[in-house]
Short mmCIF file of N, CA and C in Angstrom, two decimals:
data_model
loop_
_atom_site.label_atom_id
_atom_site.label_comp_id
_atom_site.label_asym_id
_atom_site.label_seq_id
_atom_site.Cartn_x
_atom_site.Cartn_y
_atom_site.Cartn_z
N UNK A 21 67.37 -49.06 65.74
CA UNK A 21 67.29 -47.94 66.62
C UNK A 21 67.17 -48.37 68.08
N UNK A 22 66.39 -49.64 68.42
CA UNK A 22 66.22 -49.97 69.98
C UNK A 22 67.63 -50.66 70.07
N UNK A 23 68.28 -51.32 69.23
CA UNK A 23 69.66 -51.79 70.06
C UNK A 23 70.72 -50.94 70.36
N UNK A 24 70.39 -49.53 69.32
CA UNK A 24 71.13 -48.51 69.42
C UNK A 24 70.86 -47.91 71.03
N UNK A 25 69.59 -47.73 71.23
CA UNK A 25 69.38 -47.21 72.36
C UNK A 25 69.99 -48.26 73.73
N UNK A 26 69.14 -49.31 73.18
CA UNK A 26 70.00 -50.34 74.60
C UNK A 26 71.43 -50.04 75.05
N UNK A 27 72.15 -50.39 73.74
CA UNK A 27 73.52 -49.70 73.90
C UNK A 27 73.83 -48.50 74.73
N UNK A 28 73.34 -47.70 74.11
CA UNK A 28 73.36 -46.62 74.77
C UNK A 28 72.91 -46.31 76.66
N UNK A 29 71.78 -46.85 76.85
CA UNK A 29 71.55 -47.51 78.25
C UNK A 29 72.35 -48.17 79.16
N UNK A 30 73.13 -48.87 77.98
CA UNK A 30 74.42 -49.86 78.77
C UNK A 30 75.22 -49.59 79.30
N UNK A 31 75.43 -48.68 78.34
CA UNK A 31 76.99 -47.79 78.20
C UNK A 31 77.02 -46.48 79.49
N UNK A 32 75.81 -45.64 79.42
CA UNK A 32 75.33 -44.56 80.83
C UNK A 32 75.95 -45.38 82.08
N UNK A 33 75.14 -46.32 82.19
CA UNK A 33 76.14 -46.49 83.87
C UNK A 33 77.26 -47.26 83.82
N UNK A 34 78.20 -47.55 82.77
CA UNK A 34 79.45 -47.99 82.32
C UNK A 34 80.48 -47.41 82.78
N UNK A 35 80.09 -45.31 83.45
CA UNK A 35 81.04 -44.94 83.38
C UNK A 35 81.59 -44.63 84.51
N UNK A 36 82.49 -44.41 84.77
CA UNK A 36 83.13 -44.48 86.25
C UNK A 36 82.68 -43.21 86.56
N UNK A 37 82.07 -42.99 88.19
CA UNK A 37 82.45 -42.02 88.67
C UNK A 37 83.24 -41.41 89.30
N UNK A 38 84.08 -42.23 89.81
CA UNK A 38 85.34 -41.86 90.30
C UNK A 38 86.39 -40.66 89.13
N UNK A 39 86.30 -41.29 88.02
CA UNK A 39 86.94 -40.80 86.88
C UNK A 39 86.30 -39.86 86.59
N UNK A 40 84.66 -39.31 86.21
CA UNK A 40 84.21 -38.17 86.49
C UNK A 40 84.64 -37.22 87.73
N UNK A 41 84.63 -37.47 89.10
CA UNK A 41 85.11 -36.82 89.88
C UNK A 41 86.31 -36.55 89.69
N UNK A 42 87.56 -37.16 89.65
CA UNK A 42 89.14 -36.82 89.22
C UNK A 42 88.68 -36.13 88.10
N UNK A 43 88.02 -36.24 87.43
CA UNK A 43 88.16 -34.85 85.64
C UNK A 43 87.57 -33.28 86.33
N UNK A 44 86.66 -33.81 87.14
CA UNK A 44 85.89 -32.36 87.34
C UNK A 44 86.57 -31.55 89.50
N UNK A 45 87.44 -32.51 89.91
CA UNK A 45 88.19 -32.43 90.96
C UNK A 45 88.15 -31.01 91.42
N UNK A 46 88.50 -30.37 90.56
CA UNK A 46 89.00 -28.32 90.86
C UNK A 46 87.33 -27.91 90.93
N UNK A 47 86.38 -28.29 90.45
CA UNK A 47 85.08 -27.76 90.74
C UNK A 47 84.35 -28.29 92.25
N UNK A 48 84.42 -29.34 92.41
CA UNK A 48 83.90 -30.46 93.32
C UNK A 48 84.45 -29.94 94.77
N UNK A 49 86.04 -29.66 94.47
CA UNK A 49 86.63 -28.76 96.11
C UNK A 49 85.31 -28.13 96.57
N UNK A 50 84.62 -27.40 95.87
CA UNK A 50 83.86 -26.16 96.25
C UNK A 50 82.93 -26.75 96.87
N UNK A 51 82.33 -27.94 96.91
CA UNK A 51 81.32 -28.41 97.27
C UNK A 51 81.28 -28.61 98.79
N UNK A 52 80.56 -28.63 99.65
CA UNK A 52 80.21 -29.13 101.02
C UNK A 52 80.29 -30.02 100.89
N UNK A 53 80.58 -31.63 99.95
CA UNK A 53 80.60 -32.90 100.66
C UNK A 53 81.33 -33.60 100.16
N UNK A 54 82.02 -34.60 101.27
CA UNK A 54 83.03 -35.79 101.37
C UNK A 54 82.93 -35.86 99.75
N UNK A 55 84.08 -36.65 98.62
CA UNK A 55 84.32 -36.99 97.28
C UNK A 55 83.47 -38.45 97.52
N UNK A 56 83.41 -39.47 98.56
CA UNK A 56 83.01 -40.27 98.51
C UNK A 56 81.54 -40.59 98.23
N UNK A 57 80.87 -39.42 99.23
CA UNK A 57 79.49 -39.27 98.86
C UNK A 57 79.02 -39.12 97.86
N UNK A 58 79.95 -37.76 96.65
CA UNK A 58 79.65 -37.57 95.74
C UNK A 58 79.86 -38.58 94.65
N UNK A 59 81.03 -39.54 94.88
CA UNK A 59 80.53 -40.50 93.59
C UNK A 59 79.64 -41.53 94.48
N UNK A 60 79.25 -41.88 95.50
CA UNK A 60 78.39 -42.79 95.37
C UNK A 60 76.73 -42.41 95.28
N UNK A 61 76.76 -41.17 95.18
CA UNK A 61 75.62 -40.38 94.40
C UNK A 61 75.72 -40.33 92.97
N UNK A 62 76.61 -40.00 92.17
CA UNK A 62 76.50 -40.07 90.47
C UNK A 62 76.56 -41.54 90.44
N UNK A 63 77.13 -42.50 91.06
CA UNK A 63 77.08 -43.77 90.63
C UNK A 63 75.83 -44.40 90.39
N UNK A 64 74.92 -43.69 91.57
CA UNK A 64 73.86 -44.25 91.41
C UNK A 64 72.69 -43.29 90.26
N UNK A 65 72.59 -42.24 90.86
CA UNK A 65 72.32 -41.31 89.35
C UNK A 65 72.53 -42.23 88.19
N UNK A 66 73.73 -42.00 87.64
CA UNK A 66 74.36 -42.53 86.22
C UNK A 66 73.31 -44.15 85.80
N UNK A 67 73.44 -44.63 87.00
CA UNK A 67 72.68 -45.95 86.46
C UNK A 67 70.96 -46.01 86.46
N UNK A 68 70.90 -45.00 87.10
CA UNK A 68 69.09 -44.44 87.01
C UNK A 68 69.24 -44.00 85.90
N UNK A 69 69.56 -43.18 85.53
CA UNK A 69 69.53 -42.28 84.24
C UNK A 69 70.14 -43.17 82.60
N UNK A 70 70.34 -44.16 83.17
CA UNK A 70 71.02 -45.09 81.77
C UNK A 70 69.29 -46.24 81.64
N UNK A 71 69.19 -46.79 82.88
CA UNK A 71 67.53 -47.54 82.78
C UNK A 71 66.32 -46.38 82.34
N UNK A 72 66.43 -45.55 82.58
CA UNK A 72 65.52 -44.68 82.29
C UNK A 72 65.55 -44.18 81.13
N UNK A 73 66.30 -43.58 80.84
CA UNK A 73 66.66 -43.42 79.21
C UNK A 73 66.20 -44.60 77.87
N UNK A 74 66.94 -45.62 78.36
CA UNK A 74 66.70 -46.85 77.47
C UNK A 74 65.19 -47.13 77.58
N UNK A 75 64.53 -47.30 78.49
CA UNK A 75 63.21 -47.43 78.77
C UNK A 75 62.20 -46.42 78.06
N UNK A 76 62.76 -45.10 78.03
CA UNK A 76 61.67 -43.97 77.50
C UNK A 76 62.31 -44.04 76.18
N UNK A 77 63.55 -44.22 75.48
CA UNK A 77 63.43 -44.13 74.29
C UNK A 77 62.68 -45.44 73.18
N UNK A 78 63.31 -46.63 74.26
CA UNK A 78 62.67 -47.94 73.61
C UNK A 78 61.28 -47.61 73.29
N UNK A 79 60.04 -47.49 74.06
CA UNK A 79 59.39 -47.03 74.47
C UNK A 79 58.41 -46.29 73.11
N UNK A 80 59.34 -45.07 72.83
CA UNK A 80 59.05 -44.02 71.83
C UNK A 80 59.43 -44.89 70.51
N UNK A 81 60.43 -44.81 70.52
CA UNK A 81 60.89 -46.00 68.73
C UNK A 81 59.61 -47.30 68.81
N UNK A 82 59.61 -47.66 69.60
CA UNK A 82 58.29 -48.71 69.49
C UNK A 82 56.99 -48.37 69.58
N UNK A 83 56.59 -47.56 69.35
CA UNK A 83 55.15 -46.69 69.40
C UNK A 83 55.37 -45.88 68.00
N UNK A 84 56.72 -45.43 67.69
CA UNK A 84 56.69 -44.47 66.15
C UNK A 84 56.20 -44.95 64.98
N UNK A 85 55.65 -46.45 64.52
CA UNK A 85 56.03 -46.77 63.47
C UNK A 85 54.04 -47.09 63.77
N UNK A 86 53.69 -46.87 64.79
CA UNK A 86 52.02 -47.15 64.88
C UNK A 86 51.83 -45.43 64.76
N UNK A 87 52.07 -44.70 65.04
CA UNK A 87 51.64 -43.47 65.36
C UNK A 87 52.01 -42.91 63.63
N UNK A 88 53.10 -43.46 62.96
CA UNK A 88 52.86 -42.77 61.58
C UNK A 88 52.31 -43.32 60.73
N UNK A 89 51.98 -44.49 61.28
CA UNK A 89 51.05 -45.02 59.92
C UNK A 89 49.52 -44.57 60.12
N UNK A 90 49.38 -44.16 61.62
CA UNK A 90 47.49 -43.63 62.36
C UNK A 90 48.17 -42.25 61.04
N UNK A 91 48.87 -41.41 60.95
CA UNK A 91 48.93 -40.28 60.78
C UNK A 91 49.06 -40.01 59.60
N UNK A 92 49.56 -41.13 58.67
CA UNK A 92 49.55 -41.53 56.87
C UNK A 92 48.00 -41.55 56.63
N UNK A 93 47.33 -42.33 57.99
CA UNK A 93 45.69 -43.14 57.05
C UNK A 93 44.92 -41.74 57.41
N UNK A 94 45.37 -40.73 58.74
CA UNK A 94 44.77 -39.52 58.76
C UNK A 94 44.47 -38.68 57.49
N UNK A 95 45.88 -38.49 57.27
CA UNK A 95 46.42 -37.69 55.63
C UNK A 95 45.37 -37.96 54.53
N UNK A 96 45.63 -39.36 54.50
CA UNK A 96 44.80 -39.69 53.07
C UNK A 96 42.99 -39.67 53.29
N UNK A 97 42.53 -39.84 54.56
CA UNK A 97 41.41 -39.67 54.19
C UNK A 97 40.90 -38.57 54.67
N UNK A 98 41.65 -37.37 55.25
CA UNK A 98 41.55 -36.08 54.86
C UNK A 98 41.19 -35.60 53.56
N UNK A 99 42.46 -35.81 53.36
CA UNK A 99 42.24 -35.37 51.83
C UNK A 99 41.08 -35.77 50.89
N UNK A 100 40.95 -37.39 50.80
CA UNK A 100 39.81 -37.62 50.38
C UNK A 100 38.40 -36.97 50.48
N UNK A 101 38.39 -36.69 52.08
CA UNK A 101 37.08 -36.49 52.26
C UNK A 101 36.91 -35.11 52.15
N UNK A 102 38.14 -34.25 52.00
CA UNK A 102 37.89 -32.66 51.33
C UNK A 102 37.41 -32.68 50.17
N UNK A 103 38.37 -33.40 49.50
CA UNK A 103 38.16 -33.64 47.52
C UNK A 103 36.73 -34.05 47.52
N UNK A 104 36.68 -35.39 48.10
CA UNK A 104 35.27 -35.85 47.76
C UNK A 104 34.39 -36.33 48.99
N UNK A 105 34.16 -35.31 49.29
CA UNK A 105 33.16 -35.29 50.59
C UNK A 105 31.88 -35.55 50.41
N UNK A 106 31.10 -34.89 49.38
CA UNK A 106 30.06 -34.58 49.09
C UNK A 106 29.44 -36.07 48.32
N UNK A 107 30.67 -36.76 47.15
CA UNK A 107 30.09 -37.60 46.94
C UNK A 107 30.41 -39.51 47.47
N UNK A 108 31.42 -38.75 48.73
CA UNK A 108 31.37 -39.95 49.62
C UNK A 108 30.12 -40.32 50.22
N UNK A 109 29.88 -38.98 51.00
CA UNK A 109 28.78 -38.84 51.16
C UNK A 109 27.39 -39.59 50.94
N UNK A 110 27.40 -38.98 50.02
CA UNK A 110 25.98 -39.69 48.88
C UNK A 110 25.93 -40.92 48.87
N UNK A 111 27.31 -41.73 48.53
CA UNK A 111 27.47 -43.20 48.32
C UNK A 111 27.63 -43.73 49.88
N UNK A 112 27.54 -42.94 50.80
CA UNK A 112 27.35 -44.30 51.85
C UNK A 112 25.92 -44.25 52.80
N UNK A 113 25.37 -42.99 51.98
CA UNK A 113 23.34 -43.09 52.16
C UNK A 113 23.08 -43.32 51.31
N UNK A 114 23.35 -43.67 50.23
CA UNK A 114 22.92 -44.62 49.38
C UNK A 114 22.92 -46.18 49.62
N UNK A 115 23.69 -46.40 49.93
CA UNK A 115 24.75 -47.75 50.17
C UNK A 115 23.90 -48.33 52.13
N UNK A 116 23.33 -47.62 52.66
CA UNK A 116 22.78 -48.04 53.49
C UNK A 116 21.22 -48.64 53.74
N UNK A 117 21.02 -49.49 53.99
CA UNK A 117 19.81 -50.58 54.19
C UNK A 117 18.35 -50.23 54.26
N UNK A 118 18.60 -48.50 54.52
CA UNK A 118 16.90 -48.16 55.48
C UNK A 118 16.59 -47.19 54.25
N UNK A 119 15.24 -47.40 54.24
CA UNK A 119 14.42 -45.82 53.11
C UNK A 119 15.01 -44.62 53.11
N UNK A 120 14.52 -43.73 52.31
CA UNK A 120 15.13 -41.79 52.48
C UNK A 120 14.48 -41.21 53.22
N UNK A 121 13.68 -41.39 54.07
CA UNK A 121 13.11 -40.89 55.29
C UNK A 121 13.78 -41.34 56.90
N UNK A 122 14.16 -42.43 56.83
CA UNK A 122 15.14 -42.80 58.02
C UNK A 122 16.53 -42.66 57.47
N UNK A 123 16.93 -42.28 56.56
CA UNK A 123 18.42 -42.04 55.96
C UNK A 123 18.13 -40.55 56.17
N UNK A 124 17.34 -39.53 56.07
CA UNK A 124 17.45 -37.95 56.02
C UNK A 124 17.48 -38.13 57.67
N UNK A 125 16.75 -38.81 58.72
CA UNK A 125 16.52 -38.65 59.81
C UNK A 125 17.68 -38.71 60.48
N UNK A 126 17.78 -39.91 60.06
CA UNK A 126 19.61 -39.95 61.04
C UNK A 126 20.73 -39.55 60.64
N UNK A 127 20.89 -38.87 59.31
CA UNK A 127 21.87 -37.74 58.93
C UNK A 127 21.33 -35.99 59.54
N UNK A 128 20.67 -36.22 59.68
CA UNK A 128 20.22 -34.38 60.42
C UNK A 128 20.52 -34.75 62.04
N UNK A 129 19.84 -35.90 62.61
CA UNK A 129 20.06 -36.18 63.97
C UNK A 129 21.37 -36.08 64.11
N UNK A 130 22.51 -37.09 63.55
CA UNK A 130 23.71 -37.17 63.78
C UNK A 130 24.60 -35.89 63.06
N UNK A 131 24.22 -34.75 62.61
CA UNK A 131 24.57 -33.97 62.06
C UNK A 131 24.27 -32.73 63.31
N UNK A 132 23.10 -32.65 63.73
CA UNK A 132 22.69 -32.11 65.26
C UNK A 132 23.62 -32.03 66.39
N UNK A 133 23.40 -33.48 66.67
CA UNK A 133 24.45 -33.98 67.50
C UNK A 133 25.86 -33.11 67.51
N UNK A 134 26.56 -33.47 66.39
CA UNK A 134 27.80 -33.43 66.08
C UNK A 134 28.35 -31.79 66.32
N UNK A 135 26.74 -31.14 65.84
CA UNK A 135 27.49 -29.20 65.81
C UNK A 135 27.45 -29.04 67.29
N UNK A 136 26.05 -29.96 68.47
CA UNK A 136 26.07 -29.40 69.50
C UNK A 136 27.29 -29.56 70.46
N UNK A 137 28.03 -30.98 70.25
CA UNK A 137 29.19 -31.41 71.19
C UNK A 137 29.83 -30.18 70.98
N UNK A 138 30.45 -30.31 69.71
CA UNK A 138 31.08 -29.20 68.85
C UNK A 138 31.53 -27.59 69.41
N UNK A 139 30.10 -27.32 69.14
CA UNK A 139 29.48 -25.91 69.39
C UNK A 139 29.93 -25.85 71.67
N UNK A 140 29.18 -27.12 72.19
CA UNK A 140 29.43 -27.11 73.28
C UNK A 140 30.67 -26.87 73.68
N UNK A 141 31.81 -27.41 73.38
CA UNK A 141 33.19 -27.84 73.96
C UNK A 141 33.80 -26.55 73.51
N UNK A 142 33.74 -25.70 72.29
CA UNK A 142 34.04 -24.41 72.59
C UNK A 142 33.50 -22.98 73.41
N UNK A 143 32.54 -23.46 73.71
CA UNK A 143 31.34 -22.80 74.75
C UNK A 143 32.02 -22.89 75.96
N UNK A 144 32.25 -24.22 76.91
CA UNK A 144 33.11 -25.01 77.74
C UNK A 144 34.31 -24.05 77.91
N UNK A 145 35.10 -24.31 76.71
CA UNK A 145 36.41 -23.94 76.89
C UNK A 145 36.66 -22.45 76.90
N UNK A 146 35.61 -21.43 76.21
CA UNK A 146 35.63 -20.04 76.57
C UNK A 146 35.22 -19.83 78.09
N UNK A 147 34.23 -20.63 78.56
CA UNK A 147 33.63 -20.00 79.67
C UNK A 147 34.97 -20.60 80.92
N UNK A 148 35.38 -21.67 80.64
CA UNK A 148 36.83 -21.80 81.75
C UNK A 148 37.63 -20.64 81.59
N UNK A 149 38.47 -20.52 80.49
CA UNK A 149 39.17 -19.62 80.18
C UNK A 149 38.75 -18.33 80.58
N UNK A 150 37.49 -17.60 80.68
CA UNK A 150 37.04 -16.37 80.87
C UNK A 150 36.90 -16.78 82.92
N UNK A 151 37.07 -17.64 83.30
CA UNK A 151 36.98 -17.78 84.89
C UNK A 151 38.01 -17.59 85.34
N UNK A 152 39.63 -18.69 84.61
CA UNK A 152 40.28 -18.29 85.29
C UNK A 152 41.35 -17.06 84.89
N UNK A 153 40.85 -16.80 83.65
CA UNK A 153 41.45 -15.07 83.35
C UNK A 153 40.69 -13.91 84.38
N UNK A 154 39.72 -13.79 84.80
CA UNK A 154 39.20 -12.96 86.00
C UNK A 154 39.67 -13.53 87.31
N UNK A 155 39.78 -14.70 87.62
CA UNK A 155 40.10 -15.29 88.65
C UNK A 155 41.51 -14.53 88.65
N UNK A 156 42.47 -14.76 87.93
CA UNK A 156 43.98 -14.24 88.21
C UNK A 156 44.08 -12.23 88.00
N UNK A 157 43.26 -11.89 87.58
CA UNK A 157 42.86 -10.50 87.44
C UNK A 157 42.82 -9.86 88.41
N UNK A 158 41.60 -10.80 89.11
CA UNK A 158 40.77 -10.31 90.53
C UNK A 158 42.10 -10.80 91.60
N UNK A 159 42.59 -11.44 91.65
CA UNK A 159 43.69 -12.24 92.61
C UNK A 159 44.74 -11.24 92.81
N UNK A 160 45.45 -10.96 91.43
CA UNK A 160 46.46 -9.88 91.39
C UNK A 160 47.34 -10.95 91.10
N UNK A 161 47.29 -12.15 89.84
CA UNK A 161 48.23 -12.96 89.42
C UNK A 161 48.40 -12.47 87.75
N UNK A 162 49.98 -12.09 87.19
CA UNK A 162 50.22 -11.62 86.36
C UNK A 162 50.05 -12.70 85.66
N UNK A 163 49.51 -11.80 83.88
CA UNK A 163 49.23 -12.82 82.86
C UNK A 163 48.04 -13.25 82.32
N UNK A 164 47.45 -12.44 83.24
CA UNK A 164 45.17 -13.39 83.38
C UNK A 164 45.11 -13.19 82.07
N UNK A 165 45.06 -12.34 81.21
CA UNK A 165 44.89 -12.90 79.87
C UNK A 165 45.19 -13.96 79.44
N UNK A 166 46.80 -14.17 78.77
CA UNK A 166 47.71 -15.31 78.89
C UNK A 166 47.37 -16.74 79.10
N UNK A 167 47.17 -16.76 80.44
CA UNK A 167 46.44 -18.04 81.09
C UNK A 167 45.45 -18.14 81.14
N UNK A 168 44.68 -17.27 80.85
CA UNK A 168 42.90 -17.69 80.21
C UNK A 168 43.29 -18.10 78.78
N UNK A 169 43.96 -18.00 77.89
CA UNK A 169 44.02 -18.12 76.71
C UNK A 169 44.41 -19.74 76.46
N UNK A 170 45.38 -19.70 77.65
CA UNK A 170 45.86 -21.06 77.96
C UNK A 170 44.85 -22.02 78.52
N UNK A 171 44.39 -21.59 79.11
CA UNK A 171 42.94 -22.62 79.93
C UNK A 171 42.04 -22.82 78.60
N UNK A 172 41.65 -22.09 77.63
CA UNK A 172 40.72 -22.66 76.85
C UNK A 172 41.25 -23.79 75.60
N UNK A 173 42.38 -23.10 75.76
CA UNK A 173 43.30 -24.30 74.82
C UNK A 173 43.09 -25.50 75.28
N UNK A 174 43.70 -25.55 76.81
CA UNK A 174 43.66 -27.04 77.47
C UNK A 174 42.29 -27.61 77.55
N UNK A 175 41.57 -26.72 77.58
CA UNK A 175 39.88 -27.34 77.69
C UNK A 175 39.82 -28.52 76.90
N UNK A 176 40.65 -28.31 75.80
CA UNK A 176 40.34 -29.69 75.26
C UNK A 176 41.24 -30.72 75.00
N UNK A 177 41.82 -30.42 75.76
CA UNK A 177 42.85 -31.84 76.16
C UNK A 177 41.94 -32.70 77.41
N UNK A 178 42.09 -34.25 76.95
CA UNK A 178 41.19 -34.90 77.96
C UNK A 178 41.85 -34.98 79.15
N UNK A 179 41.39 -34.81 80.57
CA UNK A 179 42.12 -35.26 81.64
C UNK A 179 42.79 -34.13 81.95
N UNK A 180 43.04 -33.02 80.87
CA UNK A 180 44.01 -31.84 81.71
C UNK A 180 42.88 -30.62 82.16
N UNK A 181 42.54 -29.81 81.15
CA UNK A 181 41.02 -28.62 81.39
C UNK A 181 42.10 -27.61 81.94
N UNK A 182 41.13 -27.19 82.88
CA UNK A 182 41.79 -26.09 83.35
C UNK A 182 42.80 -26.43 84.87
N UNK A 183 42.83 -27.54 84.83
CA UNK A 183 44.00 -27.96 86.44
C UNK A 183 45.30 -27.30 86.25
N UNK A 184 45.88 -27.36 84.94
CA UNK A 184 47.71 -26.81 85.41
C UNK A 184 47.25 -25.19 85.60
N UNK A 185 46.66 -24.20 84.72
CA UNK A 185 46.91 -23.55 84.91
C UNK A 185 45.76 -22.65 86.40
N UNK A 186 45.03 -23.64 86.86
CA UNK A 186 44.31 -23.22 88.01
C UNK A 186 45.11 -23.54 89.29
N UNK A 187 45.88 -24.40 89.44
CA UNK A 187 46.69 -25.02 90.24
C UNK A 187 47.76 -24.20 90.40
N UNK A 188 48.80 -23.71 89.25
CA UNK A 188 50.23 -22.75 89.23
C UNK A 188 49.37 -21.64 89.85
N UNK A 189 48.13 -21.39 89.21
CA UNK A 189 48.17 -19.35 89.80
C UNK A 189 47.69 -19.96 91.42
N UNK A 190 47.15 -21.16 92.29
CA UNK A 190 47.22 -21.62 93.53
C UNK A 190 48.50 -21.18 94.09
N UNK A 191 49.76 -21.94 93.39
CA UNK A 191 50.97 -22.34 94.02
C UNK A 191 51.40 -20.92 93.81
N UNK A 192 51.31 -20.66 92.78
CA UNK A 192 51.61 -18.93 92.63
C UNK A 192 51.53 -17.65 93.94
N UNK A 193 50.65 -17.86 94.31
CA UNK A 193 49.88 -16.88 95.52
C UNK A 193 50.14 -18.14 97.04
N UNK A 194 50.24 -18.88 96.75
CA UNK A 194 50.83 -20.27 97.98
C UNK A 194 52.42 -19.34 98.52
N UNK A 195 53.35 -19.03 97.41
CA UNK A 195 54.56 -19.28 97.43
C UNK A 195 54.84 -17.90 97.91
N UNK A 196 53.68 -17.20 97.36
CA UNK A 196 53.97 -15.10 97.78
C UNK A 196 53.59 -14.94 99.35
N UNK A 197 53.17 -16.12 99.94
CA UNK A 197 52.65 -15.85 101.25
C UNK A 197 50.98 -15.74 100.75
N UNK A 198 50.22 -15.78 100.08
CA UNK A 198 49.16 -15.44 100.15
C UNK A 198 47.88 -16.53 100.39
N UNK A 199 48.06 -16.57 101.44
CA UNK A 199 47.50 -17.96 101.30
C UNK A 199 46.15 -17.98 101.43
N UNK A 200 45.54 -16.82 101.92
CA UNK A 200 43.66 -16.68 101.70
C UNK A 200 43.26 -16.33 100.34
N UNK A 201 44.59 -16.10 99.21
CA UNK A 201 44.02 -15.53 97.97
C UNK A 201 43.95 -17.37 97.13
N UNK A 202 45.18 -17.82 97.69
CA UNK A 202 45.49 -19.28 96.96
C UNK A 202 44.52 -20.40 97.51
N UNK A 203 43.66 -20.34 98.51
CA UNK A 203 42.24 -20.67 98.78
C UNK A 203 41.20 -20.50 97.90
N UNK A 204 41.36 -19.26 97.45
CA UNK A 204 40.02 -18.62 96.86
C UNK A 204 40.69 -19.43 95.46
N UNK A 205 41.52 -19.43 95.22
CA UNK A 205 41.91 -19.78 93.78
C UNK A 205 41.74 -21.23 93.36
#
């Protein structure tokens, strides 16, 4: 598949633009600029777009064969741990070093833990979502439902939250002229 793609990379800026321009000639008249400009613009295009290509697909084919095997060992110990949760369970507080008083302790602690992140990060992600669905309400940006619905989704993507869709209803009210509302936003 990657030599397929190389190939394919090779071949993108292989192709003449000149010969593109003579095929597409009767459209190109229409254009505002010299024929010369225009192929020494696809020429260079064509060969951006042939490194780039080869690069993002190589790229992907070489990352697929780690990402389905993370997603095979997901599968199976899903499943496992639906089927036999309860007496995985058992066997690995059993199977651990310390008494049933520090084995109950740090299964309730880490069981604590686990509902509060949990419990938190959907807490998190309603209370964004409910800001910037009033935020675009109060603004007069169509959709505040929509994109509150969307903001709590993203809440839990790492690194994203609520930036794309706090940012568009910005550029949104930026672009209408509104620019004391795209402040407030």
């Amino acid at each position: 598949g990657i030599a397929v793609v190389q190939q394919a990379g090779e071949f993108i800026p292989s192709i003449e633009a000149s010969s593109l321009v003579t095929k597409y000639e009767h459209a190109i008249d229409y254009l505002p600029f010299p024929r010369t400009v225009i192929e020494d613009n696809l020429k260079s295009v064509l060969g951006q777009v042939g490194t780039s290509v080869t690069k993002l697909i190589t790229a992907f084919l070489a990352s697929l064969p780690a990402f389905v095997l993370g997603l095979v060992l997901y599968v199976v110990a899903l499943y496992y741990g639906l089927a036999d949760g309860k007496a995985m369970a058992a066997f690995i507080v059993e199977s651990l070093p310390f008494d049933r008083r520090e084995v109950s302790t740090l299964t309730f602690t880490a069981e604590k833990i686990s509902r509060g992140v949990i419990l938190g990060s959907l807490l998190a992600g309603l209370v964004q979502g409910c800001i910037i669905g009033f935020a675009f309400a109060f603004l007069g940006i169509p959709g505040a439902l929509l994109f509150g619905a969307l903001t709590a989704m993203f809440s839990f993507v790492p690194a994203v939250g609520c930036g794309p869709t706090g940012l568009g209803g910005a550029i949104y009210l930026w672009s209408n002229g509104e620019s004391t509302k795209a402040i407030i936003m």
